[in-house]
Tab-separated table of C-alpha atoms and ligand atoms in Angstrom:
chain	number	residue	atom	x	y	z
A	9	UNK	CA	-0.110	-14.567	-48.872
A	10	UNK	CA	2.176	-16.406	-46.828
A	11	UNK	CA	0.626	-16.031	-43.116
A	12	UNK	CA	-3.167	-16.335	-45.481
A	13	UNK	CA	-4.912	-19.565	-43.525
A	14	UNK	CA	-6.676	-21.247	-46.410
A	15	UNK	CA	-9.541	-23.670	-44.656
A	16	UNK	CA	-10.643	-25.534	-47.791
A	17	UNK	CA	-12.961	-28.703	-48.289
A	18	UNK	CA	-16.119	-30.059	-49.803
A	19	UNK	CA	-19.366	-31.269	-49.079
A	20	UNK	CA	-18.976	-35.167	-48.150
A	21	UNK	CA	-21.392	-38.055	-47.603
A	22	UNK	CA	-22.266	-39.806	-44.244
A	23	UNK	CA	-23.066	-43.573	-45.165
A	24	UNK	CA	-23.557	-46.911	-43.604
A	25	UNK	CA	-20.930	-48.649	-42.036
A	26	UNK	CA	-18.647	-45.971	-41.117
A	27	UNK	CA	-20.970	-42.845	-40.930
A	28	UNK	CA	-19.109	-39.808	-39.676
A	29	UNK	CA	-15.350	-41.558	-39.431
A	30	UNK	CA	-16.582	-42.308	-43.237
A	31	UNK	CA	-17.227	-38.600	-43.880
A	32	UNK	CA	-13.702	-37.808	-41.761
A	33	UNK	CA	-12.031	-40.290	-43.340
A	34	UNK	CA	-13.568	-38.723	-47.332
A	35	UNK	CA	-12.572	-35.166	-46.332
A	36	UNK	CA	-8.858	-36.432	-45.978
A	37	UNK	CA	-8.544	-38.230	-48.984
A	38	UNK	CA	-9.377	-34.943	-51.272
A	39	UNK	CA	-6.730	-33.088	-48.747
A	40	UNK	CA	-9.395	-31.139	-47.326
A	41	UNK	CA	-8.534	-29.103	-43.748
A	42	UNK	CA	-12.276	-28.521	-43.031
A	43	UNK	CA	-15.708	-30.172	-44.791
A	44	UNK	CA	-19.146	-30.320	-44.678
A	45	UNK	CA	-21.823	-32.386	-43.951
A	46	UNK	CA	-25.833	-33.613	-43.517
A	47	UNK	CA	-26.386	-35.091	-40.400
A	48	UNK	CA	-28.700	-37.084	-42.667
A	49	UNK	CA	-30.228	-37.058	-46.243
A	50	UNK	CA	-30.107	-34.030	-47.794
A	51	UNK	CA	-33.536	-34.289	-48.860
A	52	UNK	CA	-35.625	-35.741	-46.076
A	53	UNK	CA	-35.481	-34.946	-42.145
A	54	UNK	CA	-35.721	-38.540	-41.006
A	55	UNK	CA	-32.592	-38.767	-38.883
A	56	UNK	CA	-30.424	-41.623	-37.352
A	57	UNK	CA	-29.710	-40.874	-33.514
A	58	UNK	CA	-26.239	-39.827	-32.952
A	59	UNK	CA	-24.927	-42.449	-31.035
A	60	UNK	CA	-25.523	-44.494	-34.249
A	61	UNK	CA	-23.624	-42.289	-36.215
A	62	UNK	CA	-19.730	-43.313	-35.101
A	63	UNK	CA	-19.269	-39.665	-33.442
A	64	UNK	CA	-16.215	-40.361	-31.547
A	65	UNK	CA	-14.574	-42.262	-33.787
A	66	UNK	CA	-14.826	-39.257	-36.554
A	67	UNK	CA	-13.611	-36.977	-33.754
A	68	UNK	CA	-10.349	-38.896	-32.782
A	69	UNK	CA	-9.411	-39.099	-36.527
A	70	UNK	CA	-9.994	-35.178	-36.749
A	71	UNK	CA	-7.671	-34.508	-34.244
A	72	UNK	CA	-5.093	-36.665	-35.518
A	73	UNK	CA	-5.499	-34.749	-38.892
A	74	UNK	CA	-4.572	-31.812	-40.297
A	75	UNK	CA	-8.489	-30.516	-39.882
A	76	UNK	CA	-9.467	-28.037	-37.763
A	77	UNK	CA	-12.761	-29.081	-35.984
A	78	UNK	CA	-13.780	-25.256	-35.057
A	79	UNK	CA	-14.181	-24.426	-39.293
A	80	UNK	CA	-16.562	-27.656	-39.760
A	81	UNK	CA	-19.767	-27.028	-41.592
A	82	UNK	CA	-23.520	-28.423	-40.945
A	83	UNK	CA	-25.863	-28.161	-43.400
A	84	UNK	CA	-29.505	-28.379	-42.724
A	85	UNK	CA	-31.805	-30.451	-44.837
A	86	UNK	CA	-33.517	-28.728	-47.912
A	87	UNK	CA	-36.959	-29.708	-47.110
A	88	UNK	CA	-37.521	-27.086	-44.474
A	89	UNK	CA	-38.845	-23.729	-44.724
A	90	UNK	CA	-39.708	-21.238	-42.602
A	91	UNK	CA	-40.613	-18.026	-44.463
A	92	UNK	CA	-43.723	-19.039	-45.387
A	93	UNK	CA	-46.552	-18.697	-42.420
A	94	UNK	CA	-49.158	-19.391	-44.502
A	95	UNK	CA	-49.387	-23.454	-43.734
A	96	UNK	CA	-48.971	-23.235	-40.269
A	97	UNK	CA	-48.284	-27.401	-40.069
A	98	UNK	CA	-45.126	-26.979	-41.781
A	99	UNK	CA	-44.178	-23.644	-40.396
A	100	UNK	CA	-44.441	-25.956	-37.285
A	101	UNK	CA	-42.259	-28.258	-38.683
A	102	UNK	CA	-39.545	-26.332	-39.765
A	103	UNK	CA	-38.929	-25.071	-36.339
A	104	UNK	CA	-39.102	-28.445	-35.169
A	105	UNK	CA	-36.601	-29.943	-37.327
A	106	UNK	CA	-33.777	-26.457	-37.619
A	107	UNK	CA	-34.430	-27.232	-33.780
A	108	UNK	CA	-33.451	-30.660	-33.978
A	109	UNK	CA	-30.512	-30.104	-36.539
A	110	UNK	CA	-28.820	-26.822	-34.395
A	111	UNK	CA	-28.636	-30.117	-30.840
A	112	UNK	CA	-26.898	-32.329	-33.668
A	113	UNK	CA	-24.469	-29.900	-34.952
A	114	UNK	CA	-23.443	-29.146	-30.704
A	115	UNK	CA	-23.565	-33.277	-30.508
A	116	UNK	CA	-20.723	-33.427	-33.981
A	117	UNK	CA	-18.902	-31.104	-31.935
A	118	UNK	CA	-19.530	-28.504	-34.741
A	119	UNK	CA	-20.174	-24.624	-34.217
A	120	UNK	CA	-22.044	-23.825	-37.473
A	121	UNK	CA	-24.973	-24.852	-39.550
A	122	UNK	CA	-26.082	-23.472	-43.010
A	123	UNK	CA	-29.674	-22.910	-43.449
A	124	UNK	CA	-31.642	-21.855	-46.854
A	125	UNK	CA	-33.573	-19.085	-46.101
A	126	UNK	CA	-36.744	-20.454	-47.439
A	127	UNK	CA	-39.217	-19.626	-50.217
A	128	UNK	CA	-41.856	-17.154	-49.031
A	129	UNK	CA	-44.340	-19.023	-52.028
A	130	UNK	CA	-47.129	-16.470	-52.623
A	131	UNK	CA	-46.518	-14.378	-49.359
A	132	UNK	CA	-44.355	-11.707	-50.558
A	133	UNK	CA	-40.741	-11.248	-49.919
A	134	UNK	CA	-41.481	-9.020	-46.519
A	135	UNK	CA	-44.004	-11.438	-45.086
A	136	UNK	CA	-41.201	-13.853	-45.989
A	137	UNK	CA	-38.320	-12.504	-44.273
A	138	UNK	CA	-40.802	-11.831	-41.452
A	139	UNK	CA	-41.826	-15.473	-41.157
A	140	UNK	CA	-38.161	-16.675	-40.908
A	141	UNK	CA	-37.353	-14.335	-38.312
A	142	UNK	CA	-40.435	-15.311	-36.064
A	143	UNK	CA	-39.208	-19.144	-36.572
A	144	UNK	CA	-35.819	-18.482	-35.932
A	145	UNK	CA	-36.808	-17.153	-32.911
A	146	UNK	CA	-38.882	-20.257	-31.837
A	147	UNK	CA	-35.682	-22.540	-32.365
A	148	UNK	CA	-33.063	-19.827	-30.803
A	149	UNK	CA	-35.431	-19.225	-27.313
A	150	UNK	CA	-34.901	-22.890	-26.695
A	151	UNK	CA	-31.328	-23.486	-27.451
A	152	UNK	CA	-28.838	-22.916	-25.129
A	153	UNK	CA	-25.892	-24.043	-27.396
A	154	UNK	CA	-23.242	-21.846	-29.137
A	155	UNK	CA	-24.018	-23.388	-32.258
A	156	UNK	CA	-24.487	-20.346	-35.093
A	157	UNK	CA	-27.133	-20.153	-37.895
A	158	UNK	CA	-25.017	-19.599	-41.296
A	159	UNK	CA	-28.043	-17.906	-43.731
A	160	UNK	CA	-27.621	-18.663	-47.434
A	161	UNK	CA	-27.488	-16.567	-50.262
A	162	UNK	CA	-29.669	-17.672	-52.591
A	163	UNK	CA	-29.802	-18.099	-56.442
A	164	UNK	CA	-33.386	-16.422	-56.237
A	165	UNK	CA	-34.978	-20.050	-57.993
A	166	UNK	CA	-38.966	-19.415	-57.648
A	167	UNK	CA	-40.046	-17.222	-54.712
A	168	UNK	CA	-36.977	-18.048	-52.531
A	169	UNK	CA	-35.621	-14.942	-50.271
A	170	UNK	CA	-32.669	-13.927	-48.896
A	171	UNK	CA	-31.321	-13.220	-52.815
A	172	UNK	CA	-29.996	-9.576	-51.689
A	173	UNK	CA	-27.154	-8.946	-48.665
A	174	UNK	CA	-30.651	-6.385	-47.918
A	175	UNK	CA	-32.790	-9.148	-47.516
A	176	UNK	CA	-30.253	-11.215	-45.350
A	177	UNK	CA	-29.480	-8.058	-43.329
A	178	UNK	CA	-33.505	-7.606	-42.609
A	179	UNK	CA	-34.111	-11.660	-41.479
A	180	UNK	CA	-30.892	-10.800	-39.073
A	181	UNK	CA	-32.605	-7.605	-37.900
A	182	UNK	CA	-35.924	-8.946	-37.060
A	183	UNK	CA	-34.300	-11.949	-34.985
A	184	UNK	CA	-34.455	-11.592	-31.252
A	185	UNK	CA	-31.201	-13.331	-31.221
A	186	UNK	CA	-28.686	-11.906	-34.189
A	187	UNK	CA	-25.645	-12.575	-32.087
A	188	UNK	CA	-26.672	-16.361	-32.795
A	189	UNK	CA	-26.879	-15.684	-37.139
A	190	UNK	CA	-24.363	-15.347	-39.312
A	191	UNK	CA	-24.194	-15.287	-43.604
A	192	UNK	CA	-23.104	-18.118	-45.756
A	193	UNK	CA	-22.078	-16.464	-49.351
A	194	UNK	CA	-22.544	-19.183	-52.315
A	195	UNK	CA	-20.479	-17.968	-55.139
A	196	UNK	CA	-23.112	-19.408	-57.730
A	197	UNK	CA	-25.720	-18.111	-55.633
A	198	UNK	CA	-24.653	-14.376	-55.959
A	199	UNK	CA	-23.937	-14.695	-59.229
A	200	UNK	CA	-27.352	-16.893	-60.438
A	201	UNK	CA	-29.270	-13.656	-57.783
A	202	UNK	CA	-27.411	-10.887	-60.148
A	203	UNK	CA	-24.036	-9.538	-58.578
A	204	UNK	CA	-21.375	-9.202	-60.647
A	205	UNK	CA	-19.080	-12.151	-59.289
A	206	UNK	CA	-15.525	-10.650	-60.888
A	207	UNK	CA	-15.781	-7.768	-58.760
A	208	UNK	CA	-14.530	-9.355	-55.524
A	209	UNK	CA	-13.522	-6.181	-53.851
A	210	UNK	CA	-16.308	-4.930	-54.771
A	211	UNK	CA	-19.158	-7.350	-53.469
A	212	UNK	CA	-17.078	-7.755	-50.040
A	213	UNK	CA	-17.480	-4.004	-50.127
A	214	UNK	CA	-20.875	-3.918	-50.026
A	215	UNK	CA	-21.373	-6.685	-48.289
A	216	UNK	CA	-18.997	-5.239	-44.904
A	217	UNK	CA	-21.818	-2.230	-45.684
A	218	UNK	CA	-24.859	-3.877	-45.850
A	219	UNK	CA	-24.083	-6.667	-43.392
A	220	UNK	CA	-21.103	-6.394	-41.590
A	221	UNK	CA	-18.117	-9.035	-42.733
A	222	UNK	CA	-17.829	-10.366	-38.825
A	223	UNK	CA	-21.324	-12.042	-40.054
A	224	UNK	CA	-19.769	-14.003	-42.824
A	225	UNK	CA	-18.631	-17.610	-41.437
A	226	UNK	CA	-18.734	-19.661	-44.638
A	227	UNK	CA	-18.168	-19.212	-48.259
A	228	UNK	CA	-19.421	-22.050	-50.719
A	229	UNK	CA	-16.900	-22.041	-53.689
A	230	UNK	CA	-18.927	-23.252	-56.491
A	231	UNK	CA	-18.961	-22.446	-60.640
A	232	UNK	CA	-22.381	-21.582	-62.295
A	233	UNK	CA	-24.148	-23.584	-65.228
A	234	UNK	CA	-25.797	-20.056	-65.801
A	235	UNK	CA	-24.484	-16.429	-66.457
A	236	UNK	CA	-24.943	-13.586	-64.000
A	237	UNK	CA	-28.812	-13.009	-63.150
A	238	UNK	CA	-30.223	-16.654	-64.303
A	239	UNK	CA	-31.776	-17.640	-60.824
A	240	UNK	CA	-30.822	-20.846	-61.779
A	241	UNK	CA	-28.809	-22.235	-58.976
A	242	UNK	CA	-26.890	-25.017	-60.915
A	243	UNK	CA	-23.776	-25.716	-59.687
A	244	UNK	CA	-20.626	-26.384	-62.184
A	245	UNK	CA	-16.998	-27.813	-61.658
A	246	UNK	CA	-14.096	-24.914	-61.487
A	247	UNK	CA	-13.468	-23.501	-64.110
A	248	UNK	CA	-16.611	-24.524	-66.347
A	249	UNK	CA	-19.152	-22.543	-65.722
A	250	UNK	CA	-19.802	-18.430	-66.016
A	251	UNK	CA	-17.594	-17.667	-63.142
A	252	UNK	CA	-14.319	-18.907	-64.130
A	253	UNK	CA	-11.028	-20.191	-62.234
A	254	UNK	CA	-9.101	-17.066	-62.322
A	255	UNK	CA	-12.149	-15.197	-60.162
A	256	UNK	CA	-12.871	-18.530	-58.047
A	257	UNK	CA	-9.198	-18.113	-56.874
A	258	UNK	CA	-9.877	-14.749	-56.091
A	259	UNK	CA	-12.710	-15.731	-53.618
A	260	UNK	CA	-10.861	-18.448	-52.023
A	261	UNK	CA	-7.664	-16.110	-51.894
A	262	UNK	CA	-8.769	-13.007	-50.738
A	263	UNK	CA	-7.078	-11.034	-47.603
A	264	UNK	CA	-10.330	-10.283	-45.947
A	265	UNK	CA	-11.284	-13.896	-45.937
A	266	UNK	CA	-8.457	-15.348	-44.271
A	267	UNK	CA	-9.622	-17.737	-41.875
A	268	UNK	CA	-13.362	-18.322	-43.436
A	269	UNK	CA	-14.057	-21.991	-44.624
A	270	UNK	CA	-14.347	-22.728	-48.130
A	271	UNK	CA	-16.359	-25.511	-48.939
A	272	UNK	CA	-17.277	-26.759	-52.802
A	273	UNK	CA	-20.446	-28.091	-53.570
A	274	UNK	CA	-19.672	-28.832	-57.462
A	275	UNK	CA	-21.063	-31.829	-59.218
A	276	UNK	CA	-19.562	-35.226	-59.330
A	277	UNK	CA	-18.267	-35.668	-63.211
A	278	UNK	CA	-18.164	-39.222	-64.987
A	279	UNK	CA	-19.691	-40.375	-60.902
A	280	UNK	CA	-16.303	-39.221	-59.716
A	281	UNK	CA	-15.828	-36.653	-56.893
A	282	UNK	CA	-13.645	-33.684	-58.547
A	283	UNK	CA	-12.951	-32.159	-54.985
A	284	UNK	CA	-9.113	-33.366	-54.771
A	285	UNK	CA	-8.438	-31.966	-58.004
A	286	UNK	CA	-10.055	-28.717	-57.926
A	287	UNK	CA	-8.656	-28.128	-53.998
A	288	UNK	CA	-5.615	-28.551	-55.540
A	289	UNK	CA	-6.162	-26.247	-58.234
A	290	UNK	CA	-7.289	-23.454	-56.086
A	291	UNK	CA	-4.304	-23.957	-53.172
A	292	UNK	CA	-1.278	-24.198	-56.066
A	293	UNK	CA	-3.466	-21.287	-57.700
A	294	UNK	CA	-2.718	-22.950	-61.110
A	295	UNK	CA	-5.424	-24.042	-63.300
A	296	UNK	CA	-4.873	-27.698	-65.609
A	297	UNK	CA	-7.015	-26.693	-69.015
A	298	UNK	CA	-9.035	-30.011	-69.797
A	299	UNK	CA	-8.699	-31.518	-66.065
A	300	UNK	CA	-11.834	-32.986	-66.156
A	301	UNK	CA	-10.839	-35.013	-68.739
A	302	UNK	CA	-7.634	-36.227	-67.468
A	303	UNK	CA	-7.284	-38.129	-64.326
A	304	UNK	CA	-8.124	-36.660	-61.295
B	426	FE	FE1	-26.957	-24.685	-49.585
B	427	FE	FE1	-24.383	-23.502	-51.347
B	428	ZN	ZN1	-26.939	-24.121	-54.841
């Protein structure tokens, strides 16, 4: 493992005063080497412009640091959703605002942004998949940065797509502009949409098969509330949940992701952020039984 290069980190806020330095400045105090971040609420699309946002700043201190700017990690608000055609108003509106969020991710001086497929609602999962692809295309004709799509794999909660590397592989297909998409694999996700998560080897397998592993440019390490097949999506602290430390280290560990970004979306516990802890966990490869009840 020696020459493995382990890009680790967490999702972290971006608040009033300090914005971005803020999120920099969070990243570094779990011992993070990459992170990732909203450009804005998570939940809404309303957006400060970036020169409010303390850009440079955040920059300088990244360089300084021990993070490498090239694995940072956008992710786009939830609200959006472009597989479903059939409300043509916020079909509209999703390409407007992934349009908006791929010119902030150039203006952070990022390269990638995660994006949740979408729920197709009552359209059907090929109507779906078709619907993203034609919106994709709408934002990707008019952007001439080198900023790539990351596609989630989701839990399957409600009528959401892209649950199956099949699925992911077909939205990639139909775009005009694949060279511009890429795959985001949520550990939780795969598990809560029915692969068997222990079989590491395996689901890489299938996934160089189905997709091609040059497509995957971001793992989310996360424990599941649920067991395997729940279409939950509920996220859990390592070690937990369903999944389990010893197979979490295998993700973040294994040889053919060397060089991928890890990022952890678990849950705060007791309102504290767990993300120094568990990063620590998962780099010494040495699980504490009971951390969350000891200080961390
Ligand atoms: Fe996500
Ligand atoms: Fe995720
Ligand atoms: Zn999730």
């Amino acid at each position: 493992m020696s020459d493995y290069k382990l890009y680790i980190g967490s999702h972290v806020s971006m608040n009033s005063p300090e914005f971005y330095l803020g999120s920099v400045k969070e990243a570094l105090s779990y011992d993070e080497n990459t992170f990732m971040f909203y450009t804005g609420a998570p939940q809404n699309s309303y957006r400060k412009p970036l020169s409010e946002l303390k850009i440079q700043e955040g920059r300088e201190l990244i360089k300084q640091s021990g993070i490498d700017e090239s694995k940072l990690i956008v992710h786009a608000p939830y609200i959006i959703n472009g597989a479903n055609k059939s409300r043509e108003d916020l079909f509209d509106l999703s390409v407007k605002i992934i349009s908006s969020e791929v010119a902030r991710t150039a203006g952070f001086g990022a390269k990638t942004i995660v994006l949740h497929p979408g729920a197709h609602v009552s359209q059907g999962f090929e109507a779906g998949i078709a619907s993203l692809a034609e919106c994709l295309d709408a934002v990707l004709s008019n952007d001439k940065s080198d900023v790539k799509i990351a596609l989630e794999t989701m839990a399957g909660k409600g009528t959401e797509i892209g649950i199956t590397f099949e699925q992911i592989r077909a939205i990639i297909d139909q775009c005009h502009y694949p060279e511009r998409l890429g795959v985001c694999l949520d550990t939780c996700h795969i598990s809560d949409a029915g692969y068997d998560i222990h079989d590491v080897d395996g689901i890489l397998k299938e996934f160089d098969r189905v997709i091609g592993l040059d497509k995957l440019l971001v793992v989310h390490i996360n424990d599941s509330k649920n067991p395997r097949g729940a279409h939950k999506d509920r996220h859990e602290n390592i070690g937990y949940g369903f999944i389990g430390f010893d197979t979490i280290k295998k993700w973040v560990w294994h040889p053919l992701l060397d060089g991928i970004p890890k990022i952890l979306e678990t849950p705060y516990f007791n309102e504290k952020p767990p993300y120094k802890q568990e990063i620590k966990m998962l780099r010494d490869g040495h699980y504490i039984e009971g951390w969350r009840d000891k200080e961390f």
